[in-house]
PDB file of C-alpha atoms in Angstrom:
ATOM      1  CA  UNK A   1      44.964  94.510  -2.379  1.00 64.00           C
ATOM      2  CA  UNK A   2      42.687  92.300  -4.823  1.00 75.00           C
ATOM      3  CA  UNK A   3      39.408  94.575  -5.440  1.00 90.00           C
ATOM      4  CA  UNK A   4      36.563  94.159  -7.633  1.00 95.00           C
ATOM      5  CA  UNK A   5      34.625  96.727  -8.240  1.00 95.00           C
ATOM      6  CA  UNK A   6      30.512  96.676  -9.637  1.00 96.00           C
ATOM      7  CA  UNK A   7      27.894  99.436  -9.553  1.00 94.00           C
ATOM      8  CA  UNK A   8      25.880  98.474  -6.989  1.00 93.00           C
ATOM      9  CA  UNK A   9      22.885  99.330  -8.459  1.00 92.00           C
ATOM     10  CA  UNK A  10      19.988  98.712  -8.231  1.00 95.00           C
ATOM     11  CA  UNK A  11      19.097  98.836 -12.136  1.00 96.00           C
ATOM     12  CA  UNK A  12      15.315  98.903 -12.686  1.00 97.00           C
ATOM     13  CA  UNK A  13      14.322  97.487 -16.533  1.00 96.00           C
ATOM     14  CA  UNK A  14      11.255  96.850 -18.414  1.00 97.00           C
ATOM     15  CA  UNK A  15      10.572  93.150 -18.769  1.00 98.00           C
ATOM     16  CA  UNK A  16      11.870  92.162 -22.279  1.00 98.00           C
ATOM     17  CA  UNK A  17      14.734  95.156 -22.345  1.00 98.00           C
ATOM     18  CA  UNK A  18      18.479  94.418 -22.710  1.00 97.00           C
ATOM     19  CA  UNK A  19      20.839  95.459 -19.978  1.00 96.00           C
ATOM     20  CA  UNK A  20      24.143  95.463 -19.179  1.00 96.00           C
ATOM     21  CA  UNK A  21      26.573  95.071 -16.424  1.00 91.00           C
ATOM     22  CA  UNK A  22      30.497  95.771 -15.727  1.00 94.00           C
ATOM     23  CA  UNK A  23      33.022  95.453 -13.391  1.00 96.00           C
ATOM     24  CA  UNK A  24      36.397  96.500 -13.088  1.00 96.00           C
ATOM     25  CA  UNK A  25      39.260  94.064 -11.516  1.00 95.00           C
ATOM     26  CA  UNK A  26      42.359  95.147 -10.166  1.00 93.00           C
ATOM     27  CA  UNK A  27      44.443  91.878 -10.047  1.00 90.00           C
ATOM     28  CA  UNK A  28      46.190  92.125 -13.845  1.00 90.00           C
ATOM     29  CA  UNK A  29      47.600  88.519 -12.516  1.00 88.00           C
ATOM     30  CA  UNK A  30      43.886  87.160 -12.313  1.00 90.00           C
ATOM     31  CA  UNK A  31      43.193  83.783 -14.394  1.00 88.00           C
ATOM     32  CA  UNK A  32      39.421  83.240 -14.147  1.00 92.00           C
ATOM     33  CA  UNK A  33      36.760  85.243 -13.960  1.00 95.00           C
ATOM     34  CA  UNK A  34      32.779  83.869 -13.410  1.00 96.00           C
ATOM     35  CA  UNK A  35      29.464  85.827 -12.876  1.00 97.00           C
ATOM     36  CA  UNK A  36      27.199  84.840  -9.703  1.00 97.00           C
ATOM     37  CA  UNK A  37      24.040  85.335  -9.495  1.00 98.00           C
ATOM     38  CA  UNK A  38      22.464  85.448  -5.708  1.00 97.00           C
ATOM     39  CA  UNK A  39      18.576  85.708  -5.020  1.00 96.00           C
ATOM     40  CA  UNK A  40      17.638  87.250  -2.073  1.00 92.00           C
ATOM     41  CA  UNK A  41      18.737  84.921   0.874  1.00 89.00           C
ATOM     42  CA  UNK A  42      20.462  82.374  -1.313  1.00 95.00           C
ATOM     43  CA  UNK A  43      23.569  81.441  -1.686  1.00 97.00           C
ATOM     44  CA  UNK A  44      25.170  82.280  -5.253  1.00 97.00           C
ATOM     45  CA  UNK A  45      25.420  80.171  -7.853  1.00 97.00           C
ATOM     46  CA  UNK A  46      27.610  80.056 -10.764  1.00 95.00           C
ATOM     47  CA  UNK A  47      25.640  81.710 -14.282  1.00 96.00           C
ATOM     48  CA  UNK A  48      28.667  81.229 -16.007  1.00 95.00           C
ATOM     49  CA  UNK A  49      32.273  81.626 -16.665  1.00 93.00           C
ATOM     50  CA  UNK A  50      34.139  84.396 -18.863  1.00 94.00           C
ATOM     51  CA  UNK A  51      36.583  83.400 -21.068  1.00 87.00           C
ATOM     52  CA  UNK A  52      38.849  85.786 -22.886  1.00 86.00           C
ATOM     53  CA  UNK A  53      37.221  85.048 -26.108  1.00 87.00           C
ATOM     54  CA  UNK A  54      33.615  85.954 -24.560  1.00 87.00           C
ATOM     55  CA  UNK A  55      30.868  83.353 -24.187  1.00 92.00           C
ATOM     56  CA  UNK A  56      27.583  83.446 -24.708  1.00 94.00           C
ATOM     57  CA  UNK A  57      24.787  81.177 -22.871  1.00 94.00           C
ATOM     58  CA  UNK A  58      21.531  81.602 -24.399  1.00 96.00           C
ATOM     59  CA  UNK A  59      19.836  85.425 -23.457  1.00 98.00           C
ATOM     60  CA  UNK A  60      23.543  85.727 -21.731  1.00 97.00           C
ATOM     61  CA  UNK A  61      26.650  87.177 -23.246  1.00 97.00           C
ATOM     62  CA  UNK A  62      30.002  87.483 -20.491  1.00 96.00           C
ATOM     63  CA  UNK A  63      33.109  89.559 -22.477  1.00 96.00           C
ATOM     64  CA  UNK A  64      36.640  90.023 -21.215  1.00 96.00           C
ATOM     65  CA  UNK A  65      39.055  92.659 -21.536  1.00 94.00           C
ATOM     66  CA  UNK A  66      42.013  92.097 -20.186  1.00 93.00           C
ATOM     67  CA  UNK A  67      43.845  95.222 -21.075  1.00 93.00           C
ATOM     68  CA  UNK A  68      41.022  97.552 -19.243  1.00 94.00           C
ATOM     69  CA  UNK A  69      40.657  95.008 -16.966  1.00 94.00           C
ATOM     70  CA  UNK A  70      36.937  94.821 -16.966  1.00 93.00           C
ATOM     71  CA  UNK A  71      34.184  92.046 -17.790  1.00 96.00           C
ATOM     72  CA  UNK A  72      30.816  92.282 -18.778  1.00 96.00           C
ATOM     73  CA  UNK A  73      27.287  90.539 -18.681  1.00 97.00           C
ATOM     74  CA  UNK A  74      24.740  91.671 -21.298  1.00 97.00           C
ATOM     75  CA  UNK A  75      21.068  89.951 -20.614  1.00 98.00           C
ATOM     76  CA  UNK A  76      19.222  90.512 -23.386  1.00 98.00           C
ATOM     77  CA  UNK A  77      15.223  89.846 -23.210  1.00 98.00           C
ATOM     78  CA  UNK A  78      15.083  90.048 -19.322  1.00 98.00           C
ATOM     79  CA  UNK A  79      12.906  88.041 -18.052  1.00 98.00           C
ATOM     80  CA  UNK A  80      10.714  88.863 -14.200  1.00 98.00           C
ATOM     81  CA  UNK A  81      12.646  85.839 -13.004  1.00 97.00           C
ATOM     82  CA  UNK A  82      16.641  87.416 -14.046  1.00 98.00           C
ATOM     83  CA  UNK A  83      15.563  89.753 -10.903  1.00 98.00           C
ATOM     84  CA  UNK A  84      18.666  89.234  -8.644  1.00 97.00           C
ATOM     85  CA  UNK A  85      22.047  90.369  -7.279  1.00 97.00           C
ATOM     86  CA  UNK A  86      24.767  89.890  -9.828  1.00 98.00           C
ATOM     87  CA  UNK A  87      28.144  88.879  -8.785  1.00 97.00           C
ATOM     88  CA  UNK A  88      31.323  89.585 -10.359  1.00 97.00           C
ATOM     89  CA  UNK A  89      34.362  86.957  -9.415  1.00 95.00           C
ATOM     90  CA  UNK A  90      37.840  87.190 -10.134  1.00 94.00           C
ATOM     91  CA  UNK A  91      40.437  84.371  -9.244  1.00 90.00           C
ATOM     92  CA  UNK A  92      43.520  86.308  -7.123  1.00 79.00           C
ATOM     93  CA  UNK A  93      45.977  83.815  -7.894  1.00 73.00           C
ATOM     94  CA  UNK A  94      46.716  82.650  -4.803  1.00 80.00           C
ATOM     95  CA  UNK A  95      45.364  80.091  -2.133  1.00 79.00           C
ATOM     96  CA  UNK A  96      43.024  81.954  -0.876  1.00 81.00           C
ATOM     97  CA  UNK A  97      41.137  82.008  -3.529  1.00 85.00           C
ATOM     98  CA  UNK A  98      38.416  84.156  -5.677  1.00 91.00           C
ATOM     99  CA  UNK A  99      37.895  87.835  -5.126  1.00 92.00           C
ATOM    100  CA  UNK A 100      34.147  88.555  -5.044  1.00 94.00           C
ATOM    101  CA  UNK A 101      32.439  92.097  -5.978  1.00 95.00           C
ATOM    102  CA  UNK A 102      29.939  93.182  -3.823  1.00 94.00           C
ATOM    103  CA  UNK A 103      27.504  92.293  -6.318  1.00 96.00           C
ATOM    104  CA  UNK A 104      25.175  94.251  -8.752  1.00 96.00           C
ATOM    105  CA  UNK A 105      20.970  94.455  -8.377  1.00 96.00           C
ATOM    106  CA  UNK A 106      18.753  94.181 -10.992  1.00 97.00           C
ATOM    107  CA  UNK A 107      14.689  94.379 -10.699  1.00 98.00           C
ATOM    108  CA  UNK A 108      13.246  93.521 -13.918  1.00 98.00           C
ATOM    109  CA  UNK A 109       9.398  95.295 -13.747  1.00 97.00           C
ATOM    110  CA  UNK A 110       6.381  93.945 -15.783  1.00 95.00           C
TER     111      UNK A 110
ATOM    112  CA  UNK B   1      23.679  65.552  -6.228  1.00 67.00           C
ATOM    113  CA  UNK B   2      24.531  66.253  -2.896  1.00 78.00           C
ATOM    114  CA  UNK B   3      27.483  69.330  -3.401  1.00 95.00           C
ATOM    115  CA  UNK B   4      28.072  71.522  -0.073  1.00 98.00           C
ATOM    116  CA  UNK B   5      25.957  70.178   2.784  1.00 97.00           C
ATOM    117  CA  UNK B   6      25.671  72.878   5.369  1.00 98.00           C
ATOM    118  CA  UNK B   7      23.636  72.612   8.920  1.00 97.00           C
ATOM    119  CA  UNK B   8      22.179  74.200  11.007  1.00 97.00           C
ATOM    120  CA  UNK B   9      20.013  75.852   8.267  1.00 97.00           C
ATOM    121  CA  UNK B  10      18.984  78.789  11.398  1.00 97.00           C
ATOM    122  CA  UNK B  11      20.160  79.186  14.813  1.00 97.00           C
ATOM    123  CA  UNK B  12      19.606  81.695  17.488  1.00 97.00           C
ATOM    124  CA  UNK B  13      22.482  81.868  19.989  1.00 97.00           C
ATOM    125  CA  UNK B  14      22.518  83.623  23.427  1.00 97.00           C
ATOM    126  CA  UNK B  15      25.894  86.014  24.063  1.00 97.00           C
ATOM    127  CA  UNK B  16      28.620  83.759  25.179  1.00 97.00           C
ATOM    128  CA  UNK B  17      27.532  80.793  23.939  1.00 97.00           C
ATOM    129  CA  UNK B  18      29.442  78.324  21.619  1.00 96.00           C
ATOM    130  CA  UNK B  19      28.579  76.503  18.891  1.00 97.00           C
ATOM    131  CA  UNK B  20      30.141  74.727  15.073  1.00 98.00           C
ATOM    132  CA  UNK B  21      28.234  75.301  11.934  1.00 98.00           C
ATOM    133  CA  UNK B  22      28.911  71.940   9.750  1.00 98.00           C
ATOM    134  CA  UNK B  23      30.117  71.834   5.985  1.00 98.00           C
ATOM    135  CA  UNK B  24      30.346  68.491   3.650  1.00 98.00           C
ATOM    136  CA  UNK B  25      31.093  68.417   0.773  1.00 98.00           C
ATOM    137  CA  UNK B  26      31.072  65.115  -1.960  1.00 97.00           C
ATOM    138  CA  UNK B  27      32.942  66.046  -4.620  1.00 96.00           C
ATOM    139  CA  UNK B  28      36.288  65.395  -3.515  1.00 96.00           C
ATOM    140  CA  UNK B  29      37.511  69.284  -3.367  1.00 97.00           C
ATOM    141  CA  UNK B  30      40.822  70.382  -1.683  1.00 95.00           C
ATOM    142  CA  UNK B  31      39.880  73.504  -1.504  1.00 96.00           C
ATOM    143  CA  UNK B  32      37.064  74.768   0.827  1.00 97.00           C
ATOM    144  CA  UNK B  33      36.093  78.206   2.172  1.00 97.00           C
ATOM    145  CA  UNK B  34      33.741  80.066   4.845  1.00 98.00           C
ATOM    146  CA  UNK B  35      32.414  83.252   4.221  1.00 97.00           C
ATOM    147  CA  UNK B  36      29.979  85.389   6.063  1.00 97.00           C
ATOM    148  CA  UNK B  37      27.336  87.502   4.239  1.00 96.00           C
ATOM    149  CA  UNK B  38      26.005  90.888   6.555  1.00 94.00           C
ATOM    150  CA  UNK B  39      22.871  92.522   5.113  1.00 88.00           C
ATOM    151  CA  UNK B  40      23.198  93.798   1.798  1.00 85.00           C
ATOM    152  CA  UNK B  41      26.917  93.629   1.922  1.00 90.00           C
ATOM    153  CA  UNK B  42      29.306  91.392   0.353  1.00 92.00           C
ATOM    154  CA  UNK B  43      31.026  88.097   0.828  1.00 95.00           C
ATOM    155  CA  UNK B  44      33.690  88.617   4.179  1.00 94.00           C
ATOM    156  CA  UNK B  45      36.587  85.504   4.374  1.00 95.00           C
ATOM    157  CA  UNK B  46      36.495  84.393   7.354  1.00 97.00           C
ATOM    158  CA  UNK B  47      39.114  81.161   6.817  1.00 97.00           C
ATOM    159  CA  UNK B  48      39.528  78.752   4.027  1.00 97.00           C
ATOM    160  CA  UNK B  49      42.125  75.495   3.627  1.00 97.00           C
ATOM    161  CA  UNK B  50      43.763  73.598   0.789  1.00 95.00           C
ATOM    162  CA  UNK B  51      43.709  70.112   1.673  1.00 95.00           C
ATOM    163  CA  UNK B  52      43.011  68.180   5.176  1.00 95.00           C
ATOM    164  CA  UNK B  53      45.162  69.127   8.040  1.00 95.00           C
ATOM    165  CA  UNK B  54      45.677  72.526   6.228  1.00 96.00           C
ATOM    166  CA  UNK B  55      43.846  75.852   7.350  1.00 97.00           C
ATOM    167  CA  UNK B  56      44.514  80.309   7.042  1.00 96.00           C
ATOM    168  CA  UNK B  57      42.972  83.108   8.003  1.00 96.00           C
ATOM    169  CA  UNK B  58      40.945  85.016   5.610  1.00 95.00           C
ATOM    170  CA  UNK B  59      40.029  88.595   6.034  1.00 93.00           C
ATOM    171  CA  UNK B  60      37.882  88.271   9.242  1.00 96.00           C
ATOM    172  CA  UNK B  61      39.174  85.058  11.334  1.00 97.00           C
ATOM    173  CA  UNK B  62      39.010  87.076  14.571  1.00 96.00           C
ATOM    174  CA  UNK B  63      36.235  85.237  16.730  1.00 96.00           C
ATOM    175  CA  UNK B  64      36.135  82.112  14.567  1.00 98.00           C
ATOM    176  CA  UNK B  65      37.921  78.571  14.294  1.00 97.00           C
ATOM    177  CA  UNK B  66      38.678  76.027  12.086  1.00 98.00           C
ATOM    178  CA  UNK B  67      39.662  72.452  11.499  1.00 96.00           C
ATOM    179  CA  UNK B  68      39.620  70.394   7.928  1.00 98.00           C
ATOM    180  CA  UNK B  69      40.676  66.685   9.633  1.00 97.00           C
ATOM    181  CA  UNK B  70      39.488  65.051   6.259  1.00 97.00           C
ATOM    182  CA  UNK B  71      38.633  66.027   2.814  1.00 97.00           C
ATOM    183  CA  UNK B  72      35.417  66.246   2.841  1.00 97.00           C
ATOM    184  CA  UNK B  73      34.804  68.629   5.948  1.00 98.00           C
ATOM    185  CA  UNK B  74      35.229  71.869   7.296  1.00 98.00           C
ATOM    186  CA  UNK B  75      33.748  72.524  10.305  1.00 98.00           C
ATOM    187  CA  UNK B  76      33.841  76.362  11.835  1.00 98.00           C
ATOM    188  CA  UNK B  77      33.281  77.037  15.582  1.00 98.00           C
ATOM    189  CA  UNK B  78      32.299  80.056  17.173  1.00 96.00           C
ATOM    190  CA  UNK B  79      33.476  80.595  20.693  1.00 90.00           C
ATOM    191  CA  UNK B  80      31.597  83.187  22.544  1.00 94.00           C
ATOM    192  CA  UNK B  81      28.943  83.979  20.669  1.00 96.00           C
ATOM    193  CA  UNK B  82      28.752  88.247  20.356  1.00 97.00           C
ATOM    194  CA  UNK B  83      26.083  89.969  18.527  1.00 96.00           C
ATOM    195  CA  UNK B  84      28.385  90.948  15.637  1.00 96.00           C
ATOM    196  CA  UNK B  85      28.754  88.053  14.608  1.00 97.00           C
ATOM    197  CA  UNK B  86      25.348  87.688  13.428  1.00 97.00           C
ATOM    198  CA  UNK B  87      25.144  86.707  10.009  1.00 97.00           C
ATOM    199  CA  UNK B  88      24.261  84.604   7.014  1.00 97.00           C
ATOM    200  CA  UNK B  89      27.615  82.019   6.798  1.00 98.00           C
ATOM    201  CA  UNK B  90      28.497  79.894   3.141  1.00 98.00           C
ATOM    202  CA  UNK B  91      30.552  77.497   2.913  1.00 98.00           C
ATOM    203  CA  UNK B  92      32.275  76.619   0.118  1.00 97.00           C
ATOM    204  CA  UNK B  93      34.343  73.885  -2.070  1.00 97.00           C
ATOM    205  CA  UNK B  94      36.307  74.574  -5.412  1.00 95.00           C
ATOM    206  CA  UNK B  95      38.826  71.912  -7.381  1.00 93.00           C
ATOM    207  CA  UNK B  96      41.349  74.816  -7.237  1.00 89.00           C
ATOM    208  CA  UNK B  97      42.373  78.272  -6.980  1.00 84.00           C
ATOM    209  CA  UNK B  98      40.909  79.418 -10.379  1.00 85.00           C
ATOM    210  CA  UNK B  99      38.197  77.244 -10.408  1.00 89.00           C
ATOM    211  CA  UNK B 100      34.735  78.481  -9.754  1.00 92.00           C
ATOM    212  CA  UNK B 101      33.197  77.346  -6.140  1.00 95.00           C
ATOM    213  CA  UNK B 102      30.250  75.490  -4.835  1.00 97.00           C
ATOM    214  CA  UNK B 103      28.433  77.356  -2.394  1.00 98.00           C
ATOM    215  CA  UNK B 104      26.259  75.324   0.612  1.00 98.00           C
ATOM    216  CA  UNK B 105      22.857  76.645   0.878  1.00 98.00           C
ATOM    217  CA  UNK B 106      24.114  78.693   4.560  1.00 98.00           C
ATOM    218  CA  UNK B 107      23.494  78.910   8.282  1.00 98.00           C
ATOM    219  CA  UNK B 108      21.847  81.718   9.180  1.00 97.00           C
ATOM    220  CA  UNK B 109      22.819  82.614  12.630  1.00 97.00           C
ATOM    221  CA  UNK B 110      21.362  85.285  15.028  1.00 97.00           C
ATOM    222  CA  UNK B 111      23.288  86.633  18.272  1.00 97.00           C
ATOM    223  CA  UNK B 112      20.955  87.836  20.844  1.00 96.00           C
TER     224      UNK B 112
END
C-alpha cells in the first residue's frame, strides 16, 4: 500500500522563527514529490515541487532523500500568513495517481 | 485563468435524495480526480479517469458515480444521499501521473 506519512502536528512558532517539516514515503518507485499547502476550508494548492537536488523558493527550502525516503520543507522567517495545513504528495506511479499525507499544521503566533 | 471549475459551491441534501456535483476543467488534462475531504482528515479517492470514456474506482467509490464523456468534464453523482457522505468534495485535473494537480475550489455538501 502507497502511505505517506507527516506529523500531524499542530506546530506552534514565534512569528519570524524557522521551522521544519518531514515526511516519510513508502513508495521507493515514486517519481515526484510536491508540498501542498491547504488553509482552512480551501482546497490545496501547489507551494512547490521537490526535486532530488532540493529547491529553494524564496523563505522556502523542499530537500529529497531518496535513500531514507523522506522530504522536507524548511520555512525560514515565518510569517502570520504561512499559518496552514501542510501537505506532503508523492506520485505512486500508477494511474491513479498522487498519494497525499494527511497533512501537517502550523500556527505561526505574533 | 479559469483551471478546475467546480459547482455547487454548498448544498444541503435530504436522505435519499440525488444529485451531480460538476467539474470543468480548461487546460486540456487527461487526467482528472474526485476526492472527498471529512473534518480534519485527509484527502479519500473516491474515482478518478485518464482520458474521456475512461473511469476507476479509487479508495471509496461505494455510493458514488462517474462519467468523463469529454475531456474537459467529470461529473460525480450521488445516488441516495446518506448522512456519511457529508463532506467537503475536490475535484481535480493533472497533465499526468507524476505531475502535480489542480484542485477546484470544492462542493461542500451536507446530508441531513
Amino acid at each position: 500500500r502507497k502511505e505517506v506519512e507527516q506529523d500531524p502536528g499542530p506546530f506552534n512558532v514565534p512569528e519570524g522563527a524557522t521551522v521544519a517539516f518531514n515526511c516519510t514515503y513508502s513508495n521507493s518507485a515514486s517519481q515526484s514529490f510536491f508540498w501542498y499547502r491547504q488553509d482552512c476550508r480551501k482546497e490545496p494548492k501547489l507551494l512547490m515541487s521537490v526535486y532530488s537536488s532540493g529547491n529553494e523558493d524564496g523563505r522556502f527550502t523542499a530537500q529529497l532523500n531518496r535513500a531514507s525516503q523522506y522530504i522536507s520543507l524548511l520555512i525560514r522567517d515565518s510569517k502570520l500568513s504561512d499559518s496552514a495545513t501542510y501537505l506532503c504528495v508523492a506520485s505512486g506511479g500508477g494511474a491513479d495517481g498522487l498519494t497525499f499525507g494527511k497533512g501537517t499544521h502550523l500556527i505561526i503566533q505574533p | 485563468n479559469a483551471g478546475v471549475t467546480q459547482t455547487p459551491k454548498f448544498r444541503i441534501l435530504k436522505i435519499g435524495q440525488s444529485m451531480t456535483l460538476q467539474c470543468t476543467q480548461d487546460m486540456n488534462h487527461n487526467y482528472m480526480y474526485w476526492y472527498r475531504q471529512d473534518p480534519g482528515m485527509g484527502l479519500k479517492l473516491i474515482y478518478y479517469s485518464v482520458g474521456a470514456g475512461i473511469t476507476d474506482k479509487g479508495e471509496v467509490p461505494n455510493g458514488y458515480n462517474v462519467s468523463r464523456s469529454t475531456t474537459e468534464d467529470f461529473p460525480l453523482r450521488l445516488e441516495l444521499a446518506a448522512p456519511s457522505q457529508t463532506s467537503v468534495y475536490f475535484c481535480a485535473s493533472s497533465a499526468g501521473v507524476n505531475y502535480g494537480y489542480t484542485f477546484g475550489s470544492g462542493t461542500r455538501l451536507t446530508v441531513v
